[in-house]
C-alpha positions as protocol buffer text, in pm:
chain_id: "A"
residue {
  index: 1
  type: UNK
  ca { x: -4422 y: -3579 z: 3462 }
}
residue {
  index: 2
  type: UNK
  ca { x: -4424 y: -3582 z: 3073 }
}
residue {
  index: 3
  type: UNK
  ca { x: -4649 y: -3283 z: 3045 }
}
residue {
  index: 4
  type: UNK
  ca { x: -4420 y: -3068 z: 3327 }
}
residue {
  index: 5
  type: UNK
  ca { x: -4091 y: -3189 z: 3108 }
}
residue {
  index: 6
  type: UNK
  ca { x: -4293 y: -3108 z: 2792 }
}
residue {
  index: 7
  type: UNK
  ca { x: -4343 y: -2765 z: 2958 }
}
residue {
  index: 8
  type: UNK
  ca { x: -3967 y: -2729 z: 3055 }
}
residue {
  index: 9
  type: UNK
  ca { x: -3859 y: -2771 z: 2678 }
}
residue {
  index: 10
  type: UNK
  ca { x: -4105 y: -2509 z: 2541 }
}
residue {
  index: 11
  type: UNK
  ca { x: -3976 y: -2222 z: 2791 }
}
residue {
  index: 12
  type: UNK
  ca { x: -3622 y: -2312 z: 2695 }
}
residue {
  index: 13
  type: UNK
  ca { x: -3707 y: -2302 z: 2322 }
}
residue {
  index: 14
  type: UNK
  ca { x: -3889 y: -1977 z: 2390 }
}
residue {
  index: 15
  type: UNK
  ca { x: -3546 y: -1828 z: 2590 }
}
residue {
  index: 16
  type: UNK
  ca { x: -3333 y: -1929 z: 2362 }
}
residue {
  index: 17
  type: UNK
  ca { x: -3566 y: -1783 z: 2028 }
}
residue {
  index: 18
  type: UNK
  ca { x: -3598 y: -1469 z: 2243 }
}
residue {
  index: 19
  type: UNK
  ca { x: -3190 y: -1480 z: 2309 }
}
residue {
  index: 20
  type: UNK
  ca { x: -3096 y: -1519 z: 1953 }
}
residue {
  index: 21
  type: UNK
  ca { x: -3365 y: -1241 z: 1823 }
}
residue {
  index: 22
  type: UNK
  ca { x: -3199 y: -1008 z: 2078 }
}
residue {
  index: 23
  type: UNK
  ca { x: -2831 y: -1066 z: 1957 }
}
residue {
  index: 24
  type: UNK
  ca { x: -3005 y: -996 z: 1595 }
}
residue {
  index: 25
  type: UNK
  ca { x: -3187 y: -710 z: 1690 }
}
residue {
  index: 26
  type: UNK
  ca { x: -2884 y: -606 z: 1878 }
}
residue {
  index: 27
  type: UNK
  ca { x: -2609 y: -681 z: 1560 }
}
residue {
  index: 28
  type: UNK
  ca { x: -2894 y: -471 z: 1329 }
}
residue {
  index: 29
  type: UNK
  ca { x: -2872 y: -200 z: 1525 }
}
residue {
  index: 30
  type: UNK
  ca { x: -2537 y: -210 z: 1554 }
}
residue {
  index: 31
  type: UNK
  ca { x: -2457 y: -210 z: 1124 }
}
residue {
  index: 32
  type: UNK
  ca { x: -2237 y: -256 z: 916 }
}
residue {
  index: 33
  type: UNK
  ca { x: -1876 y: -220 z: 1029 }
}
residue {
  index: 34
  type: UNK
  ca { x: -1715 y: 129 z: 917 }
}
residue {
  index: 35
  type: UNK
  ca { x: -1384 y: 99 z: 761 }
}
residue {
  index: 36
  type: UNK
  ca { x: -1196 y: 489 z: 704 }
}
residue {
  index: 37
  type: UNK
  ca { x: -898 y: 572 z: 556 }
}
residue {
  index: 38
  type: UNK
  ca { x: -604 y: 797 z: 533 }
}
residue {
  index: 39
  type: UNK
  ca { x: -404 y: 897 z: 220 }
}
residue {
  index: 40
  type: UNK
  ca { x: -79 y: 1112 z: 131 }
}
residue {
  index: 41
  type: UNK
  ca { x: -234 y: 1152 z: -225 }
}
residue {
  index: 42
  type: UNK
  ca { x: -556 y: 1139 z: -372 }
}
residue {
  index: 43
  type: UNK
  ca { x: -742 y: 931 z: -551 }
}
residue {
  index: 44
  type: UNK
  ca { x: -759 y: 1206 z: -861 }
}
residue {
  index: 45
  type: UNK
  ca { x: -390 y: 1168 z: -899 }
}
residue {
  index: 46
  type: UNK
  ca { x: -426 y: 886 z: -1167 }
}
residue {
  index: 47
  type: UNK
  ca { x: -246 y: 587 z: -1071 }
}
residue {
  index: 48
  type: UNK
  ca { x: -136 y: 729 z: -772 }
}
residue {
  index: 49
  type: UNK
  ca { x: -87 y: 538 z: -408 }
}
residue {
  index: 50
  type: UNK
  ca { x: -414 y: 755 z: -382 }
}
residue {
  index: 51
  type: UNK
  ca { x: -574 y: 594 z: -658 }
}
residue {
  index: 52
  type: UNK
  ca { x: -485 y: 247 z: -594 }
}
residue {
  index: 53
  type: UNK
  ca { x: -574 y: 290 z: -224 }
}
residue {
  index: 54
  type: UNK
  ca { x: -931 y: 432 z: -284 }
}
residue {
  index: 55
  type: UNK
  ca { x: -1026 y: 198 z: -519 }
}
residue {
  index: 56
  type: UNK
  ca { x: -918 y: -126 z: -292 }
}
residue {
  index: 57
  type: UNK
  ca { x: -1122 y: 55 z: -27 }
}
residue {
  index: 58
  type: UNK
  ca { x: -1444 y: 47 z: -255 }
}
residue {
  index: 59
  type: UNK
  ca { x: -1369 y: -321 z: -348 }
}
residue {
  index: 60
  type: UNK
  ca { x: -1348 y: -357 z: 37 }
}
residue {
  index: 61
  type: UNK
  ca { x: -1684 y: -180 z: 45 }
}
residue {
  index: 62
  type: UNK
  ca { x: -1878 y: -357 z: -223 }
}
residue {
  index: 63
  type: UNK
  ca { x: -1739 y: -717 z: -128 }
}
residue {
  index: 64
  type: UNK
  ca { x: -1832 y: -717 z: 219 }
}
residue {
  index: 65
  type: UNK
  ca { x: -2087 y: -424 z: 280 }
}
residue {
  index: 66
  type: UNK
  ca { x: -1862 y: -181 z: 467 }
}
residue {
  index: 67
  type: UNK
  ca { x: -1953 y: 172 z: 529 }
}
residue {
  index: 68
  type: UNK
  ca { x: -1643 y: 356 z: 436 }
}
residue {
  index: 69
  type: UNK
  ca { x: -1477 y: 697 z: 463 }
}
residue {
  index: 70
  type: UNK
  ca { x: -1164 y: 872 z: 348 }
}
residue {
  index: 71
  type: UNK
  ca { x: -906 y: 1167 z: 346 }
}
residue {
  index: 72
  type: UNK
  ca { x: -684 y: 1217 z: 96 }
}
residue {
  index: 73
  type: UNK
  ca { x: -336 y: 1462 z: 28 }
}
residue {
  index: 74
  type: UNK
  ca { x: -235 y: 1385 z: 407 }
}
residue {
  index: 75
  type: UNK
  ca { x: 89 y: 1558 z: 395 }
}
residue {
  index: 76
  type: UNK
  ca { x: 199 y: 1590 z: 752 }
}
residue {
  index: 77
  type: UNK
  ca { x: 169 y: 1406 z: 1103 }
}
residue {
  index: 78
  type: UNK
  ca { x: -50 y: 1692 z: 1270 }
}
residue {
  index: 79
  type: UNK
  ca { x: -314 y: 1650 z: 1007 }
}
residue {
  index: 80
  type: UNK
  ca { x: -293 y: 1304 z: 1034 }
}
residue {
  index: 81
  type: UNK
  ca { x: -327 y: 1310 z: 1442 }
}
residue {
  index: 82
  type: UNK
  ca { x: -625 y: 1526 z: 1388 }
}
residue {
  index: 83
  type: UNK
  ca { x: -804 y: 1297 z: 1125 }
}
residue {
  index: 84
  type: UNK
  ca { x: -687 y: 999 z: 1322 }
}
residue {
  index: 85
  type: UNK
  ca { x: -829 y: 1113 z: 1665 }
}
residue {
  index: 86
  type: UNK
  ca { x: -1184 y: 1232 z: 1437 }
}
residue {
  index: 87
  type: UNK
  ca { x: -1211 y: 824 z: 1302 }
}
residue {
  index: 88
  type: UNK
  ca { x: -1165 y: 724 z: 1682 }
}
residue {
  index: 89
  type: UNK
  ca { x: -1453 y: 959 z: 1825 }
}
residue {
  index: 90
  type: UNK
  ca { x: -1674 y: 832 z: 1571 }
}
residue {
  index: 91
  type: UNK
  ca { x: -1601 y: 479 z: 1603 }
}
residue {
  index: 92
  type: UNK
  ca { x: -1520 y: 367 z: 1312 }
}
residue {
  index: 93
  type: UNK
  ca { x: -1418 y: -10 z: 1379 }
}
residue {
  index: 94
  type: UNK
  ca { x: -1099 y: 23 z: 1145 }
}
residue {
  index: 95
  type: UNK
  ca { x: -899 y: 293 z: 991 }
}
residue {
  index: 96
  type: UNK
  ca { x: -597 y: 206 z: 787 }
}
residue {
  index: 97
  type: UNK
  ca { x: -365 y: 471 z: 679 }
}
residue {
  index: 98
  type: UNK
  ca { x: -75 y: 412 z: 340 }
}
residue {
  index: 99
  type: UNK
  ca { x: 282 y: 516 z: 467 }
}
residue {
  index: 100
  type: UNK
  ca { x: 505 y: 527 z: 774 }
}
residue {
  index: 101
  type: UNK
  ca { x: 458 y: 902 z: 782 }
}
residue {
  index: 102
  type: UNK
  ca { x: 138 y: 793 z: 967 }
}
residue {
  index: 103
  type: UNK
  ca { x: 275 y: 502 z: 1212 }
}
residue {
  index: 104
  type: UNK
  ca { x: 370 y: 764 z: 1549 }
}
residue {
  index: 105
  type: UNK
  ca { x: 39 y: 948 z: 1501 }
}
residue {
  index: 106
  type: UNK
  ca { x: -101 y: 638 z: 1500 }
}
residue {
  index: 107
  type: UNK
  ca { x: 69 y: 513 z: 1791 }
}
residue {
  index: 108
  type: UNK
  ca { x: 5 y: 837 z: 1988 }
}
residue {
  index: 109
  type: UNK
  ca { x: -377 y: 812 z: 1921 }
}
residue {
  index: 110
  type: UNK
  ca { x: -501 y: 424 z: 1907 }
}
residue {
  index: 111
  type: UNK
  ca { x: -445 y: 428 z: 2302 }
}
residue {
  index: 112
  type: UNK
  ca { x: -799 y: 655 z: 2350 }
}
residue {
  index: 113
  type: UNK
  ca { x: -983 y: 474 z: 2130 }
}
residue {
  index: 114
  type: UNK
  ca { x: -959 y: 54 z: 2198 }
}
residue {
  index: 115
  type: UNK
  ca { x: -1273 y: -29 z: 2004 }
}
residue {
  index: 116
  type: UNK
  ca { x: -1078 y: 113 z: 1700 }
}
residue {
  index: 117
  type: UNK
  ca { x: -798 y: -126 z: 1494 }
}
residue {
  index: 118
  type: UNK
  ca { x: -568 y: 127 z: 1313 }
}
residue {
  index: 119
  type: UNK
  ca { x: -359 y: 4 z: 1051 }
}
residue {
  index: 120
  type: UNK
  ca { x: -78 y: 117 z: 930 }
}
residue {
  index: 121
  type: UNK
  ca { x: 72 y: 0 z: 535 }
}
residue {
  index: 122
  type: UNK
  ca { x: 429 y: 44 z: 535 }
}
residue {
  index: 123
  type: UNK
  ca { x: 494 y: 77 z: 945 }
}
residue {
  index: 124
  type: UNK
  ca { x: 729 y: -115 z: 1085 }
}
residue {
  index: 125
  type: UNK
  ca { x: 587 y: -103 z: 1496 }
}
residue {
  index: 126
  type: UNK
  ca { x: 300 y: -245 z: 1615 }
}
residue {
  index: 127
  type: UNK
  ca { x: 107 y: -189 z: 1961 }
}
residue {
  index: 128
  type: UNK
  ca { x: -212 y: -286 z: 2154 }
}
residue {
  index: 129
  type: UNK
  ca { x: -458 y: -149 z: 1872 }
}
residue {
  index: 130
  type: UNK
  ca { x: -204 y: -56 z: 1612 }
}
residue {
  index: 131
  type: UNK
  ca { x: -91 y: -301 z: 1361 }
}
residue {
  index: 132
  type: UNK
  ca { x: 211 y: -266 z: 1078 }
}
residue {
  index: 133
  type: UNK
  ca { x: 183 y: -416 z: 735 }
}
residue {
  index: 134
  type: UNK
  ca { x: 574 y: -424 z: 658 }
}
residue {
  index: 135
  type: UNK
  ca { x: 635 y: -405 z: 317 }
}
residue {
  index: 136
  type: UNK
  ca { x: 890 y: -593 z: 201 }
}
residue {
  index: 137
  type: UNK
  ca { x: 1122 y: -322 z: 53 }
}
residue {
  index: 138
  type: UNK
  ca { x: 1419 y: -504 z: -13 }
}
residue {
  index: 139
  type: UNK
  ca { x: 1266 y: -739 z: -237 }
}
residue {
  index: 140
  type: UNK
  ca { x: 1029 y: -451 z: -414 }
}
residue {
  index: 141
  type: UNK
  ca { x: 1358 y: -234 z: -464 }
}
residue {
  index: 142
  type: UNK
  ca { x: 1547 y: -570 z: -631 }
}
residue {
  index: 143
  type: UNK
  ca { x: 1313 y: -637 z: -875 }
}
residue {
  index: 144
  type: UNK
  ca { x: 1262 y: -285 z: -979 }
}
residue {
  index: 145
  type: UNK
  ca { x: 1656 y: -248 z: -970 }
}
residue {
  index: 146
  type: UNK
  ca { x: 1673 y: -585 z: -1171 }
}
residue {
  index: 147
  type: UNK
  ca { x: 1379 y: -417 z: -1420 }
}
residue {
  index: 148
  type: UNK
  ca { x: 1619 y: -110 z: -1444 }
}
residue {
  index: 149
  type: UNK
  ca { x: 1928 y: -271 z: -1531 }
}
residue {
  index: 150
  type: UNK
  ca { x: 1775 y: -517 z: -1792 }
}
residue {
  index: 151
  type: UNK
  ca { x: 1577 y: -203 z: -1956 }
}
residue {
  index: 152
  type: UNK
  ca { x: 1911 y: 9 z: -1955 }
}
residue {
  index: 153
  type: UNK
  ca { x: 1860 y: 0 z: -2310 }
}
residue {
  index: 154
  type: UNK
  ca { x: 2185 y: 224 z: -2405 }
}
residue {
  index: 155
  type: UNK
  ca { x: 2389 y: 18 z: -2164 }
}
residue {
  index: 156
  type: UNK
  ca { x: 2473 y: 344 z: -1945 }
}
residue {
  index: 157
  type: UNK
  ca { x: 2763 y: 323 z: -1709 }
}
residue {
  index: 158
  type: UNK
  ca { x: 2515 y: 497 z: -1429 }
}
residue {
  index: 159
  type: UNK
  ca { x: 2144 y: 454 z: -1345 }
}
residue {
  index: 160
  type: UNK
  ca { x: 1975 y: 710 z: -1125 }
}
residue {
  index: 161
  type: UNK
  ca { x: 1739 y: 602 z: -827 }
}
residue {
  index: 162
  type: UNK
  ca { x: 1495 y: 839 z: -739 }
}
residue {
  index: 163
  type: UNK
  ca { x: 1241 y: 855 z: -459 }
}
residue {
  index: 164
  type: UNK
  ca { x: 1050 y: 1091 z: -279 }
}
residue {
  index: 165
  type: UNK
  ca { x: 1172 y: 1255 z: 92 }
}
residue {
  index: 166
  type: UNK
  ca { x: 862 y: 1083 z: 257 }
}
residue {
  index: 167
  type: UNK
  ca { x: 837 y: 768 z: 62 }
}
residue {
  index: 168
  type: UNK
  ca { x: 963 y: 437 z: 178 }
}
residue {
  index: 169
  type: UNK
  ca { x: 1363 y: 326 z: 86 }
}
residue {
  index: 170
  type: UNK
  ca { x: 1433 y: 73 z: -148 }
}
residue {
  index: 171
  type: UNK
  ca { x: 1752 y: 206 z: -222 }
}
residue {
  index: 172
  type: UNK
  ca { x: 1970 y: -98 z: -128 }
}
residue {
  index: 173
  type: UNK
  ca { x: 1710 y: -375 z: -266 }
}
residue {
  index: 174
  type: UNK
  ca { x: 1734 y: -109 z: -622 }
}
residue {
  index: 175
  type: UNK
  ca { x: 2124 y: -153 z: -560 }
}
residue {
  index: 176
  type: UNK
  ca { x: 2147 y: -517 z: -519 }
}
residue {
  index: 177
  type: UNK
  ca { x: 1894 y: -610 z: -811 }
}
residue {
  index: 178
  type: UNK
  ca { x: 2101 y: -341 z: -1046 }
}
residue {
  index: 179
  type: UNK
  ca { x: 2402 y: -568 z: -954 }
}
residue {
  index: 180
  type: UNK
  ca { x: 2302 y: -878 z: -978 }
}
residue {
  index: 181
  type: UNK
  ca { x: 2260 y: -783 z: -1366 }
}
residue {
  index: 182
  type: UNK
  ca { x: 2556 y: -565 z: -1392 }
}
residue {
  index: 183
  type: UNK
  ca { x: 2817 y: -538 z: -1136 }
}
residue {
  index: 184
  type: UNK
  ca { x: 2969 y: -274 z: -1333 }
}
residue {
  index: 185
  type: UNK
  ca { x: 2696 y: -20 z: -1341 }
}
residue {
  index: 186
  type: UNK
  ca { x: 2691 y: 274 z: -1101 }
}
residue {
  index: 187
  type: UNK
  ca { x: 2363 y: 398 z: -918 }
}
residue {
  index: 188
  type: UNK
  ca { x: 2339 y: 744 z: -828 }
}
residue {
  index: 189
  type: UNK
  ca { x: 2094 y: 808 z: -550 }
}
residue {
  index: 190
  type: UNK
  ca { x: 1843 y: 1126 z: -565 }
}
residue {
  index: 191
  type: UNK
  ca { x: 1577 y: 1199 z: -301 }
}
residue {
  index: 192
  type: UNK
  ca { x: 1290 y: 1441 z: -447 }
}
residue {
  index: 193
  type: UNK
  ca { x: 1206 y: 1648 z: -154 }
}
residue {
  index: 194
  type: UNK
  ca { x: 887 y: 1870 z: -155 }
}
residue {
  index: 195
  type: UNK
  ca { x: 991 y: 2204 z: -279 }
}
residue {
  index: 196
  type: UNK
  ca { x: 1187 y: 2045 z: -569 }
}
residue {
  index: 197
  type: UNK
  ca { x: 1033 y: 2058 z: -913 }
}
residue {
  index: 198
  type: UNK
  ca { x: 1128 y: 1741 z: -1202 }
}
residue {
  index: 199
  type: UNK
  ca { x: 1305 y: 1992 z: -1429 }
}
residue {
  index: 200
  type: UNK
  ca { x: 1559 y: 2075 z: -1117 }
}
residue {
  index: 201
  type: UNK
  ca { x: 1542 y: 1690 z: -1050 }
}
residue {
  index: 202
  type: UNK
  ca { x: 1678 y: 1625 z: -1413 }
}
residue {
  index: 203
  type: UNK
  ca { x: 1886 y: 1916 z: -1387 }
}
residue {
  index: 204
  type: UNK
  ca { x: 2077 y: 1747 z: -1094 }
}
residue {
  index: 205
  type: UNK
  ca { x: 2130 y: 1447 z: -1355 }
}
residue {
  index: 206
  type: UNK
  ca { x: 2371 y: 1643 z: -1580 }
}
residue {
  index: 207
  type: UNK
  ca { x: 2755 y: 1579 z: -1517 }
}
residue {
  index: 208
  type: UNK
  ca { x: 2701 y: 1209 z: -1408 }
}
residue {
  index: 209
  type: UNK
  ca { x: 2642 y: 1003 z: -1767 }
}
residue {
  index: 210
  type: UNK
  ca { x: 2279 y: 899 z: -1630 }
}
residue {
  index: 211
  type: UNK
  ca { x: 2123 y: 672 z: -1874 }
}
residue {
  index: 212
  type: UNK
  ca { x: 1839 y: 525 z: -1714 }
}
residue {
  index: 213
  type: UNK
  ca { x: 1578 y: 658 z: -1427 }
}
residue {
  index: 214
  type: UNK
  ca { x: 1409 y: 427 z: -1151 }
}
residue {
  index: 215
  type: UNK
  ca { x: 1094 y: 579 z: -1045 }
}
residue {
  index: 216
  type: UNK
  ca { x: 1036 y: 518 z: -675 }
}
residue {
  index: 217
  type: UNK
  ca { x: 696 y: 677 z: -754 }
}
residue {
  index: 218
  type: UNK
  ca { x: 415 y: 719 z: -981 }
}
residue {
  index: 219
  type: UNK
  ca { x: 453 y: 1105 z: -1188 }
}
residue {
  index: 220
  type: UNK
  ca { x: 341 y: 1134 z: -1538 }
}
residue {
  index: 221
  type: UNK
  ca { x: 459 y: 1505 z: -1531 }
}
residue {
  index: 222
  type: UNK
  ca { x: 821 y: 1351 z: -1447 }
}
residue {
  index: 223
  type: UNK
  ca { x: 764 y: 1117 z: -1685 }
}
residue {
  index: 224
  type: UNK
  ca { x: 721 y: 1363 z: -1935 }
}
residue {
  index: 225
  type: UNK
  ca { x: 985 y: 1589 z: -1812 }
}
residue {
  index: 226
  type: UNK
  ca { x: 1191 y: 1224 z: -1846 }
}
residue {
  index: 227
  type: UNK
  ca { x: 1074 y: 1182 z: -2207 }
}
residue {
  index: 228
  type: UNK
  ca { x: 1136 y: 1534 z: -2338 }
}
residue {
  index: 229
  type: UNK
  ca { x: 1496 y: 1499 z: -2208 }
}
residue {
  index: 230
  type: UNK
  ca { x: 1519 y: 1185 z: -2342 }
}
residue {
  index: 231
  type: UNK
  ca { x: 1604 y: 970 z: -2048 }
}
residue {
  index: 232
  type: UNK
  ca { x: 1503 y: 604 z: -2036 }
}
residue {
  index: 233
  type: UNK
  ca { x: 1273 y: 504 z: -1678 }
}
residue {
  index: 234
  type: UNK
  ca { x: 1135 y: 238 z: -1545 }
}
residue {
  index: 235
  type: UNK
  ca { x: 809 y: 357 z: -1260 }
}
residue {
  index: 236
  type: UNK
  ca { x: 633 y: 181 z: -956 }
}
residue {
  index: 237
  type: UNK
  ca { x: 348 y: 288 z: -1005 }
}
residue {
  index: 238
  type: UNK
  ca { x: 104 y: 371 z: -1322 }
}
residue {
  index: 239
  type: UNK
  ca { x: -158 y: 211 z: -1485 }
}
residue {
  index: 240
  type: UNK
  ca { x: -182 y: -151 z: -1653 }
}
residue {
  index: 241
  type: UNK
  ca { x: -224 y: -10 z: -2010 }
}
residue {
  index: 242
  type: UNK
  ca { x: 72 y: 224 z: -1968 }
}
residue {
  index: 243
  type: UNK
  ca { x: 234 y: -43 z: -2154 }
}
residue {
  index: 244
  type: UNK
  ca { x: 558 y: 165 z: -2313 }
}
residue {
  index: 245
  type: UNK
  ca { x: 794 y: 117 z: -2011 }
}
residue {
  index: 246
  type: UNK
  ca { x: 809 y: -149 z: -1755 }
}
residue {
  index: 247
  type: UNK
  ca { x: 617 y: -88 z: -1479 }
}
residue {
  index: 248
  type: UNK
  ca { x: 600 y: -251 z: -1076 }
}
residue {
  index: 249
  type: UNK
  ca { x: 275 y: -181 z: -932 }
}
residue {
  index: 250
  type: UNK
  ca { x: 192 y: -266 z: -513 }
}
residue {
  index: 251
  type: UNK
  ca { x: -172 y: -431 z: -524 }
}
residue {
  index: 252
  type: UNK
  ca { x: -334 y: -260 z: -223 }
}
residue {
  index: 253
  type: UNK
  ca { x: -602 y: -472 z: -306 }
}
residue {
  index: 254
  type: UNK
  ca { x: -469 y: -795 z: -221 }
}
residue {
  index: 255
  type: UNK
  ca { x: -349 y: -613 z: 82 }
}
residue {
  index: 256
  type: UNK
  ca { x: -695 y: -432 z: 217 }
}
residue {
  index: 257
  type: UNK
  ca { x: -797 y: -791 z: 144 }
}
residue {
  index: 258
  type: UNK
  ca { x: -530 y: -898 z: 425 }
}
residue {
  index: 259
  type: UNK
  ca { x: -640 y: -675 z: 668 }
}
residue {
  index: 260
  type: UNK
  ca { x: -1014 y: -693 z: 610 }
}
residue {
  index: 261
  type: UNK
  ca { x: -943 y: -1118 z: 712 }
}
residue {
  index: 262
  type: UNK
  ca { x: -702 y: -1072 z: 954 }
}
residue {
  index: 263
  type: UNK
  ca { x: -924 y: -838 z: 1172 }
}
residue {
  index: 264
  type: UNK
  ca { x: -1243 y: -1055 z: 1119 }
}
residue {
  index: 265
  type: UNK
  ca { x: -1047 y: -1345 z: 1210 }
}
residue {
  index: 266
  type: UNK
  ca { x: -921 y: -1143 z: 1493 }
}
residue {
  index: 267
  type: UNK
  ca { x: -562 y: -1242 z: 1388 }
}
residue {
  index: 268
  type: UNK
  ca { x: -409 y: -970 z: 1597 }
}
residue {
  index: 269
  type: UNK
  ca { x: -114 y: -1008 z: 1849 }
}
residue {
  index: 270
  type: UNK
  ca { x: 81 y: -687 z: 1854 }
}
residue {
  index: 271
  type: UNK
  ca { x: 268 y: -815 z: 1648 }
}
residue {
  index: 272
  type: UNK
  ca { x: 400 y: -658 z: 1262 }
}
residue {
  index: 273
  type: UNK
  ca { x: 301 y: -868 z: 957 }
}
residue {
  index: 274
  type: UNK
  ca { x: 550 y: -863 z: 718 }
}
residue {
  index: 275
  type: UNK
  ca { x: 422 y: -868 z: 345 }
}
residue {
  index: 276
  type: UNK
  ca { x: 592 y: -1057 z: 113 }
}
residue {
  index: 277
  type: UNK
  ca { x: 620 y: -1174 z: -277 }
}
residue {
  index: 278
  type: UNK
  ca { x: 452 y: -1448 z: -194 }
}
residue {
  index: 279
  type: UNK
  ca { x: 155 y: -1253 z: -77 }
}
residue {
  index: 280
  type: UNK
  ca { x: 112 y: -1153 z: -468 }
}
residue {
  index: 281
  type: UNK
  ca { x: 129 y: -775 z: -360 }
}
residue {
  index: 282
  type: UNK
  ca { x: 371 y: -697 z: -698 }
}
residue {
  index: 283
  type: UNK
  ca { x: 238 y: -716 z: -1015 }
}
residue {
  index: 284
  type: UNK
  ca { x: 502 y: -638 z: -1336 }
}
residue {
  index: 285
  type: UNK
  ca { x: 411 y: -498 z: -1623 }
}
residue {
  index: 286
  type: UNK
  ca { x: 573 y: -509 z: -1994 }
}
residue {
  index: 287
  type: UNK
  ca { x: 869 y: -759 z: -1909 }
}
residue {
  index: 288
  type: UNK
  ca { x: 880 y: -833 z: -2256 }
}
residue {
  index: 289
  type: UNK
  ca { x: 1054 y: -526 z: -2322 }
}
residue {
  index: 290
  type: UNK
  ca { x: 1362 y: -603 z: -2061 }
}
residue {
  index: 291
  type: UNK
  ca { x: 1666 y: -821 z: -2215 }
}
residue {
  index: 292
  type: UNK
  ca { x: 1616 y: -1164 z: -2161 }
}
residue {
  index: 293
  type: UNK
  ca { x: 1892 y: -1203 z: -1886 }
}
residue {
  index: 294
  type: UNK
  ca { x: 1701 y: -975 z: -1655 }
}
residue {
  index: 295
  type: UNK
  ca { x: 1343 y: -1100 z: -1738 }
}
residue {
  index: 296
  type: UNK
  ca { x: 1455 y: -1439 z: -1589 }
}
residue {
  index: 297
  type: UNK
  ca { x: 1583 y: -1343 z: -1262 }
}
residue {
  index: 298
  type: UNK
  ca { x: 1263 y: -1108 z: -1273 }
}
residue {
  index: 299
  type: UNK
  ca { x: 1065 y: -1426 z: -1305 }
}
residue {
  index: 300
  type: UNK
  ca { x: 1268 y: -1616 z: -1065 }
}
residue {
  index: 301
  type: UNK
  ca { x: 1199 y: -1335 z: -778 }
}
residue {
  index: 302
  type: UNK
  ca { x: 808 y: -1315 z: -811 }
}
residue {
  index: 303
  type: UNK
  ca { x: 580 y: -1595 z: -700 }
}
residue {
  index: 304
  type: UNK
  ca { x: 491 y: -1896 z: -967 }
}
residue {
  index: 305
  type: UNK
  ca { x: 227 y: -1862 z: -1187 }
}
residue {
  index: 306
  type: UNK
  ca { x: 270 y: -1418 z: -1198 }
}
């Protein structure tokens, strides 16, 4: 009896070494998980949503061993079907795209391909295999809008808000944080649309006593344009040693970060997941240079310890 029970654990121990080498063998051949994504600029454009995205997909990359892939100056929901439906056919096990320009292509495609996750930054609907990261615009657009007002160094009765056509709106967060500093001041709204150029942009300023510029995207030409006109602004977007102006840049990293987790942890329910502060997705740069008033409340809005 012993040496028939003896003879019953060895073939289990065998199974189960031959069971677990298979799911190896099987996970080796199956390698690492491919990760691509889609971008409205590129990753040349210095400081760019381009730029920040690439390089939190290489942190993605060299953290956790991902193969990656990208496309970059994504301009228009055709292209972005077509690049979409290319990821799906090839696999990849996640492809996250920056910008609601790329949520109903998303939506139209993800159906086809179920062993894809697509991900969209700054949707706001989320299906089956598509999942929004929500940014929390309000809150972006008050602290820039605070920023603004506290930087308004010439105490201007009107600050302009500008943004791009396809951007996101932070318009009434900008509003609200402008204020909640200065009830008083006036915000004139412009929307730079693609055939525009900056000089027509500033053009469009004249007339209106604009003192002040808030930057709804990263531009050094407009910034230049900006600074040869001599108009104050305020940008989200640029780099951390662009040190001369306040700036309010979105850490995609943190956020890529989000998504990598979530999706391991299979923390998917069809579902939105709205960013926040809290997430530490804002970083401000050069407070120091906004009146004191201002820097407080700035303080007050982001999480402890930023």
């Amino acid at each position: 009896m012993r040496k028939k029970g003896f003879l019953i654990i060895i073939v289990v121990m065998i199974s189960m070494i031959l069971i677990t080498g298979c799911e190896t063998i099987q996970k080796k051949e199956e390698g690492p998980l491919k990760v691509g994504l889609l971008l409205m600029s590129s990753p040349d454009d210095m400081y760019s949503e381009g730029y920040y995205g690439y390089y939190a997909l290489k942190a993605i990359e060299k953290k956790y061993g991902v193969e990656i892939a990208y496309n970059d100056n994504v301009t228009n929901e055709k292209n972005a079907a077509f690049l979409l439906n290319s990821y799906g056919k090839k696999e990849y096990d996640i492809v996250i795209a920056i910008g609601g320009m790329f949520q109903k292509p998303m939506l139209d495609v993800a159906s086809s391909y179920d062993g894809t996750s697509f991900v969209c930054i700054g949707g706001d609907v989320s299906r089956e295999n598509v999942v929004s990261y929500v940014l929390p615009a309000d809150e972006i657009g008050t602290v820039i809008g605070v920023i603004s007002a506290g930087y308004n160094l010439n105490k201007s009765n009107n600050i302009a808000y500008v943004q791009s056509e396809n951007d996101i709106a932070y318009y009434e967060g900008f509003l609200k944080g402008v204020k909640s500093i200065n009830s008083q001041t006036n915000v004139e709204k412009f929307i730079f649309k693609n055939q525009d150029t900056y000089t027509g942009l500033i053009d469009k300023f004249k007339g209106k006593s604009i003192g002040l510029a808030g930057i709804m995207f990263y531009s050094p030409r407009l910034e230049k344009s900006l600074t040869d006109r001599k108009y104050s602004f305020i940008s989200l977007g640029g780099g951390e040693n662009e040190t001369e102006i306040p700036r309010v840049i979105i850490n995609y990293d943190v956020i890529f970060e989000m998504v990598y987790q979530n999706l391991m942890k299979e923390n998917i329910n069809e579902k939105n997941i709205n960013l926040s502060l809290e997430d530490n997705i804002l970083s401000v740069y050069s407070i120091d240079l906004i009146d004191s008033n201002a820097r407080i409340k700035v303080e007050a809005l982001m999480p402890k310890g930023n």
